[in-house]
Short mmCIF file of C-alpha atoms in Angstrom, two decimals:
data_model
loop_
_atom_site.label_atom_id
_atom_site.label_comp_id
_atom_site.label_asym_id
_atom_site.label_seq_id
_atom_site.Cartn_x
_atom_site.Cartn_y
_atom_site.Cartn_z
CA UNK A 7 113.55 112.05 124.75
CA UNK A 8 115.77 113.90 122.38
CA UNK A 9 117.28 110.59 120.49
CA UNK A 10 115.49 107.79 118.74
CA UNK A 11 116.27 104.33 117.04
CA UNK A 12 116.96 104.17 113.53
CA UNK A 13 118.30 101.78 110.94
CA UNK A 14 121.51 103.31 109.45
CA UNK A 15 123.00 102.82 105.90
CA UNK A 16 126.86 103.35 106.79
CA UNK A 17 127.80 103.73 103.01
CA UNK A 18 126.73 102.20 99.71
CA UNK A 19 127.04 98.06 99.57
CA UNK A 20 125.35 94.99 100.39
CA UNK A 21 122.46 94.32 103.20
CA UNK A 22 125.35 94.41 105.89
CA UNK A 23 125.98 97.92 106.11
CA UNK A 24 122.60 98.09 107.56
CA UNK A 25 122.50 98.59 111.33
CA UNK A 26 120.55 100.13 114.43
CA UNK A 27 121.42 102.88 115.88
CA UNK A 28 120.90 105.49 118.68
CA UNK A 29 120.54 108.98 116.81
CA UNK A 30 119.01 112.60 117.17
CA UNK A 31 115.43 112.64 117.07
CA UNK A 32 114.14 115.25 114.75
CA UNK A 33 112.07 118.44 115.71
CA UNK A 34 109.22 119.79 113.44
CA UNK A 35 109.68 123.28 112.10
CA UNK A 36 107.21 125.19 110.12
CA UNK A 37 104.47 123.73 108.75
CA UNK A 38 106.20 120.36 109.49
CA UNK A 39 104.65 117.40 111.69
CA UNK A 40 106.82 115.15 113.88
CA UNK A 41 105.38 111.44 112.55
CA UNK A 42 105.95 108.56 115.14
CA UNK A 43 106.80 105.62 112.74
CA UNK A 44 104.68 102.80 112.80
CA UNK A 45 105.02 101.14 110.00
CA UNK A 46 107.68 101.82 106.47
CA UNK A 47 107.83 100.17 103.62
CA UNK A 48 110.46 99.27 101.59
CA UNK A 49 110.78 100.06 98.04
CA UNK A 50 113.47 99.05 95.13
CA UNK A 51 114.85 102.56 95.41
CA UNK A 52 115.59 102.11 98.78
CA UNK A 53 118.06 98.80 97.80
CA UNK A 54 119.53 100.38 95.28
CA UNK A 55 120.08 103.37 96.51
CA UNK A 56 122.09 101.24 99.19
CA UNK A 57 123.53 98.95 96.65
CA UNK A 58 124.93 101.62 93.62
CA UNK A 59 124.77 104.80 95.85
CA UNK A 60 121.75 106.62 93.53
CA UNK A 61 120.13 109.63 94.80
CA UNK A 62 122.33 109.82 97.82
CA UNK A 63 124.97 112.78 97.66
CA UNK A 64 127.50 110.75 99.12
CA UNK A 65 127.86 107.39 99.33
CA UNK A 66 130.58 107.37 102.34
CA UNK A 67 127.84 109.54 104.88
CA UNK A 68 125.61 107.13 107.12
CA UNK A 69 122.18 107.78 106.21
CA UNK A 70 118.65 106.66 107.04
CA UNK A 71 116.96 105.35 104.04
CA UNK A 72 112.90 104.74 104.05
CA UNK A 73 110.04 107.58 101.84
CA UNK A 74 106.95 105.03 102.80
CA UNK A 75 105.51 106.25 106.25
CA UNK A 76 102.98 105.19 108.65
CA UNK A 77 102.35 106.43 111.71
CA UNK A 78 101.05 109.15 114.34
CA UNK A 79 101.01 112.67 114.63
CA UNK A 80 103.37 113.35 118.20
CA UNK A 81 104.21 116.96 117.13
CA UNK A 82 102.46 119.81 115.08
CA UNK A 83 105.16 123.09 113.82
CA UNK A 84 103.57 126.35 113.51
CA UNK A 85 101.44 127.23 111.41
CA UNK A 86 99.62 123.37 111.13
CA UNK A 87 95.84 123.33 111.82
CA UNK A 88 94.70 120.68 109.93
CA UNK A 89 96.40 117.87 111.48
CA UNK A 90 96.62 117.73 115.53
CA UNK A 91 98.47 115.23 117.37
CA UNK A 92 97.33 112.30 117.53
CA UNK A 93 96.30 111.82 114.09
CA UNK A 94 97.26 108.81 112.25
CA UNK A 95 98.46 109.82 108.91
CA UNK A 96 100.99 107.73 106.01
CA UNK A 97 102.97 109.21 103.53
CA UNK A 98 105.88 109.47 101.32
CA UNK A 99 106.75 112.79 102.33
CA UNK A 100 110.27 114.80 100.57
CA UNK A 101 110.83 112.46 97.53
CA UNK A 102 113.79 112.19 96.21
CA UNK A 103 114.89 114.17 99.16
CA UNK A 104 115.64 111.34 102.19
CA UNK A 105 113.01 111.92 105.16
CA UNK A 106 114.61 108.79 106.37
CA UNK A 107 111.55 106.01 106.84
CA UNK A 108 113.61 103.34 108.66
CA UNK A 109 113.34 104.90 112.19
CA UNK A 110 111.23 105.87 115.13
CA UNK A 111 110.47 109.54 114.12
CA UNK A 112 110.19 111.37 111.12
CA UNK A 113 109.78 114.96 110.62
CA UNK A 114 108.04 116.39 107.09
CA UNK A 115 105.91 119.10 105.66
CA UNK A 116 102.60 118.40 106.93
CA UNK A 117 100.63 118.30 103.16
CA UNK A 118 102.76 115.71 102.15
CA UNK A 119 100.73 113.72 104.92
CA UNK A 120 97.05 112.03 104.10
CA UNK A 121 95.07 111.24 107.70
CA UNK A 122 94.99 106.97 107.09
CA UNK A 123 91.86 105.19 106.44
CA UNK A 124 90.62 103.32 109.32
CA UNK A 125 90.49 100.09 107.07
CA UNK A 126 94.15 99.96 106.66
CA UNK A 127 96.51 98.44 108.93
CA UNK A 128 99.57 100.70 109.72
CA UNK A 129 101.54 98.24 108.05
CA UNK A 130 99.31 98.13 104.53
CA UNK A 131 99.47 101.68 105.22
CA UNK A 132 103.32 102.09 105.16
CA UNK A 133 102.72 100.63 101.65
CA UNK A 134 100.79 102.25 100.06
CA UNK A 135 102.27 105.91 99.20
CA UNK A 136 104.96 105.94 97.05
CA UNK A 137 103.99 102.60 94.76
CA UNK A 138 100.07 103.87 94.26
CA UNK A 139 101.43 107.92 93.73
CA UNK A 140 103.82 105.97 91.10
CA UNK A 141 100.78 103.75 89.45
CA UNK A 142 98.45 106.79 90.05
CA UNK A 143 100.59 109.54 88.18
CA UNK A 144 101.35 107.27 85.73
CA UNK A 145 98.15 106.18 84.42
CA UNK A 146 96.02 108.88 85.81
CA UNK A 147 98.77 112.23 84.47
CA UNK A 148 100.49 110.82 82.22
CA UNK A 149 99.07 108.14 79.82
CA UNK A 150 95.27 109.69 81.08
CA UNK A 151 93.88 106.14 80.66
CA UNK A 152 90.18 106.16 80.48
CA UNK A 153 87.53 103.88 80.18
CA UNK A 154 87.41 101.21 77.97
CA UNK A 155 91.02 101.46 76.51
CA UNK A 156 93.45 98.63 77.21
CA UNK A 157 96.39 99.05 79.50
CA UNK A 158 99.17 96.13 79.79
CA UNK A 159 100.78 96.01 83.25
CA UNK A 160 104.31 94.36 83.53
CA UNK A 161 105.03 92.75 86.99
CA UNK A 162 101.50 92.88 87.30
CA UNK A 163 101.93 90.95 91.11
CA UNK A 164 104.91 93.19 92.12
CA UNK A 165 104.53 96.65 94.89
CA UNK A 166 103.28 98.74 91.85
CA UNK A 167 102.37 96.69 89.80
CA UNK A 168 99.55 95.13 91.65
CA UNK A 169 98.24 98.38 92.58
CA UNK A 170 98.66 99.65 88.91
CA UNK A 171 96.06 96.57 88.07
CA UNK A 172 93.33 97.66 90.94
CA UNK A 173 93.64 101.79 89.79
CA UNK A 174 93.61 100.88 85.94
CA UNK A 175 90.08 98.62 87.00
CA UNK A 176 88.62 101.41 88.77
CA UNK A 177 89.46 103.83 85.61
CA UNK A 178 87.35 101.29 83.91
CA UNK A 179 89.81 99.75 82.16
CA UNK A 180 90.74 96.39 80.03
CA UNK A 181 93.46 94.95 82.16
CA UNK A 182 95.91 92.52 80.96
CA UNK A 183 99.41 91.36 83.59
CA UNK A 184 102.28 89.68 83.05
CA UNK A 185 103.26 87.99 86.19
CA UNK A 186 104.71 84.20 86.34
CA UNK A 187 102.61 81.21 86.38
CA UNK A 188 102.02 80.72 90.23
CA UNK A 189 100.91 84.48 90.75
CA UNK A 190 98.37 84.17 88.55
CA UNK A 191 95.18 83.50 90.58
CA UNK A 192 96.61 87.07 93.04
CA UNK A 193 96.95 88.87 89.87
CA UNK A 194 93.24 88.03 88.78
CA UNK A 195 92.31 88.49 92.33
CA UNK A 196 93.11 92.01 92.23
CA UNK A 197 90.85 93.00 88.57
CA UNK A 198 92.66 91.73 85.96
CA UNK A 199 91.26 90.56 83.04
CA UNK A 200 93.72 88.68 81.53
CA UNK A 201 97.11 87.16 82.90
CA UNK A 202 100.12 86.34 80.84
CA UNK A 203 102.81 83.95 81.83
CA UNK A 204 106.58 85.69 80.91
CA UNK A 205 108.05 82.76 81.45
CA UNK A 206 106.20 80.43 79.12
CA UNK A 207 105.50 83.12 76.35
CA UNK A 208 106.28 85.84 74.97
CA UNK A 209 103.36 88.85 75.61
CA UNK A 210 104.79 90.34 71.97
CA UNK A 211 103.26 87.27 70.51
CA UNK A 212 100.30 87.10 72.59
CA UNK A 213 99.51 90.52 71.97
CA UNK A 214 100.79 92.07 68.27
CA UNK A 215 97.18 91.22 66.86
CA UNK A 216 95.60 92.81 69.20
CA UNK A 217 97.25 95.70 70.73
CA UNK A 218 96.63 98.06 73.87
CA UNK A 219 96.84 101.71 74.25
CA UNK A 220 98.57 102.24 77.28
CA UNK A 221 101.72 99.79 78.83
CA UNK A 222 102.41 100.89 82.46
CA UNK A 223 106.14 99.44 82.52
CA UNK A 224 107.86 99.20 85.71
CA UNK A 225 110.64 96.90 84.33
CA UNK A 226 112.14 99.15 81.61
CA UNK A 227 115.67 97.81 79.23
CA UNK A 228 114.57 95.43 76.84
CA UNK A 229 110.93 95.32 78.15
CA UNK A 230 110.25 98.76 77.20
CA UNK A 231 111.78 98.26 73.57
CA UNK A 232 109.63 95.16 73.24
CA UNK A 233 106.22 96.72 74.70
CA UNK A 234 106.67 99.52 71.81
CA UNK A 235 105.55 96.51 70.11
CA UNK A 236 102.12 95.98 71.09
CA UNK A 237 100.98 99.47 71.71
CA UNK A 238 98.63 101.11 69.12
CA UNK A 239 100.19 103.86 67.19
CA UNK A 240 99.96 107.03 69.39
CA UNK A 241 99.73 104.41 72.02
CA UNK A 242 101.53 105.33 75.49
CA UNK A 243 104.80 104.09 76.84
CA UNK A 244 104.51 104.75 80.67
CA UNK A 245 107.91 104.15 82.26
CA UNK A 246 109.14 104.50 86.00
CA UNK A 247 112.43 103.92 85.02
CA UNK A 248 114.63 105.57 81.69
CA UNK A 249 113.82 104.90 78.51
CA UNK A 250 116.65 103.15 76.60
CA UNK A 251 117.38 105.00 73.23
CA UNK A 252 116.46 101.92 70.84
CA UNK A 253 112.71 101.97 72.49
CA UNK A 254 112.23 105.29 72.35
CA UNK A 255 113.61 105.85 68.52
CA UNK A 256 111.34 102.78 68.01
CA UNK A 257 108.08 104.55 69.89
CA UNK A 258 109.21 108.10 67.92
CA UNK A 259 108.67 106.42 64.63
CA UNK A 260 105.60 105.38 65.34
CA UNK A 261 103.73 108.33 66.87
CA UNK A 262 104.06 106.39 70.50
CA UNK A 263 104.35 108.77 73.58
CA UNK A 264 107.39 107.14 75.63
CA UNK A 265 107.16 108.43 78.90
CA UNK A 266 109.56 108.32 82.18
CA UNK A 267 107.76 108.78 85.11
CA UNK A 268 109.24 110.30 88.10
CA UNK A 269 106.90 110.10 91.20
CA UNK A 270 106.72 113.18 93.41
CA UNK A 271 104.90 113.58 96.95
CA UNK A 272 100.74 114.76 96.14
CA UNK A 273 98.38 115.15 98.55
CA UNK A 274 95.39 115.43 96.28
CA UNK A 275 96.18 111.83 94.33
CA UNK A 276 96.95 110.58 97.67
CA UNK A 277 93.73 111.39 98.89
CA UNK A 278 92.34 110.18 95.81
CA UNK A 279 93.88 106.89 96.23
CA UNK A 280 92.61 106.47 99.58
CA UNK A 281 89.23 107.19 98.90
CA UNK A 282 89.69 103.87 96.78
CA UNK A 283 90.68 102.25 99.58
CA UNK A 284 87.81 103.67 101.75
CA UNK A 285 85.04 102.51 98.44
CA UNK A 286 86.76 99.05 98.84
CA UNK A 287 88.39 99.32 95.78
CA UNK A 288 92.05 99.09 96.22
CA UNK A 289 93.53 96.98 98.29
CA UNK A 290 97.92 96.42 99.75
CA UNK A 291 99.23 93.13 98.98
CA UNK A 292 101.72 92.69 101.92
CA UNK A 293 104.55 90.61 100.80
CA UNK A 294 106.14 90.52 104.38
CA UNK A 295 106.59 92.07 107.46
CA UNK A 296 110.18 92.49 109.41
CA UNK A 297 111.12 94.02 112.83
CA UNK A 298 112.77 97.01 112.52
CA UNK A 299 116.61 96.00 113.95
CA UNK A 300 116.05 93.11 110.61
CA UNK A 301 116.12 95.66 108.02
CA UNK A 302 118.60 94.14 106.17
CA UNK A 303 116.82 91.02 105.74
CA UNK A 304 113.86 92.96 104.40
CA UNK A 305 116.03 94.33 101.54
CA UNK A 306 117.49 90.55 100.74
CA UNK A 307 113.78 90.06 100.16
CA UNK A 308 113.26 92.98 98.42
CA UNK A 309 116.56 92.13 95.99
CA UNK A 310 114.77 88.10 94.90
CA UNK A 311 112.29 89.93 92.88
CA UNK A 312 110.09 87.36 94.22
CA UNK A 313 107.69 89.41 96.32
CA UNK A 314 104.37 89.40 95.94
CA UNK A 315 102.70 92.76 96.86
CA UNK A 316 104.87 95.32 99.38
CA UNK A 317 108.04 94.37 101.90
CA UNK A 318 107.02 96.43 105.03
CA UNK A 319 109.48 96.94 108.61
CA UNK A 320 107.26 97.27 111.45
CA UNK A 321 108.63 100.26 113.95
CA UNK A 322 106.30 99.75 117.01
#
């Protein structure tokens, strides 16, 4: 078999320019593995890279979108011991570089893989990578949250968020989410140790008198600006998205570390992560699972902001 299904982004715009097609399989090279796709899950780079064009070089070339990656091992490249076929494995292999999820194969350097725990599902598996590397390096690398400090975790129910909650716990930290009303008994479920309602207050007024050291922000514009505000002086800003100039003159002034945090493939915090996973310690939320050919739907999900946990396309 030399060709493969794959879902195909035929320019930048809305859901619709989503479609299956019939294209060249991939071969390994290298130190590459050829990955038969099991499982990928979606993530909001993946819709907006669709929707605004993003990291994609050109917006007018079809291309396969997807980094998330579950699956097994049908091909090994030279120079690959460690893996053999057969092997299941998940990761989010090339970021910000495509490897193209949403299909049947996918070819990648192999120590960009992890071998998957037995516990996980393919599907919690496709999850997993690039939303725990982004909570991981975050709070692990950047703000270096410890135990005992007190982190604040925006969209505390969302695909980071709620595994930003379960890796702050097992850091041994005080863990307050925001998340609205009716995710509140999920967002507790996971660790948390205190919830706070967005909708029906403000977390600057719940939280000026008593502030936190670290906010893991995955929300970013006027969020960010407003966190500044209940972070302890030489508190940490962690952001996975820009931070806007009036938040970061704001966190300068103060002695605040405001951070953008730009996730990149690691096998050693991946492995780290799924040793949580193995102790029973971390957990993927799955939002919803759609066939492959209903990729489109996925991302009309993916674009309420109204998931709870991950948005995952099952490939076989």
């Amino acid at each position: 078999m030399t060709t493969m299904q794959a879902v195909v982004a035929q320019g930048i715009g809305g859901p619709e320019v989503l479609s299956l097609q019939e294209v060249e399989r991939p071969v390994p090279g290298l130190t590459e593995i050829l990955v038969r796709v099991h499982a990928a899950g979606i993530n909001p780079t993946d819709w907006k890279a669709r929707a605004l064009g993003g990291r994609l070089a050109d917006g007018d070339s079809p291309v396969i979108l997807g980094y998330d990656v579950a699956g097994v091992v049908e091909e090994v490249g030279g120079g690959v011991t460690w893996l053999r076929v057969g092997d299941e494995v998940l990761g989010m292999p090339r970021f910000p570089v495509l490897p193209g999820g949403y299909a049947e194969y996918v070819v990648a350097p192999s120590r960009q893989f992890v071998r998957k725990p037995a516990a996980l599902s393919f599907e919690q598996a496709a999850g997993l990578p690039l939303a725990a590397l982004t909570a991981w390096q975050g709070l692990v690398d950047t703000a270096r949250l410890s135990s005992g400090q007190r982190v604040l975790v925006h969209a505390a129910a969302g695909g980071v968020g709620h595994l930003a909650v379960q890796i702050a716990k097992s850091l041994g930290a005080y863990v307050i989410g925001t998340a609205s009303a009716p995710k509140h008994d999920f967002v507790r479920s996971l660790g948390a140790d205190e919830v706070i309602d967005y909708r029906g207050v403000d977390f600057v007024d719940v939280l000026r008198e008593r502030p936190v050291d670290v906010v893991f922000d995955p929300i970013a514009g006027d969020t960010s600006l407003r966190s500044v505000h209940v972070l302890k002086d030489a508190g940490t800003l962690v952001s996975i998205l820009d931070v806007e100039d009036d938040a970061a003159a704001e966190a300068k002034r103060r002695g605040i570390h405001a951070d953008f945090t730009l996730v990149e493939p690691d096998r050693l915090a991946l492995t780290a992560i799924t040793d949580l996973v193995e102790q029973g310690r971390l957990r993927v939320e799955i939002d919803s699972v759609f066939p492959l050919a209903e990729a489109a739907d996925a991302h009309r999900r993916g674009e309420t902001n109204q998931a709870s946990g991950k948005i995952i396309l099952r490939v076989c």
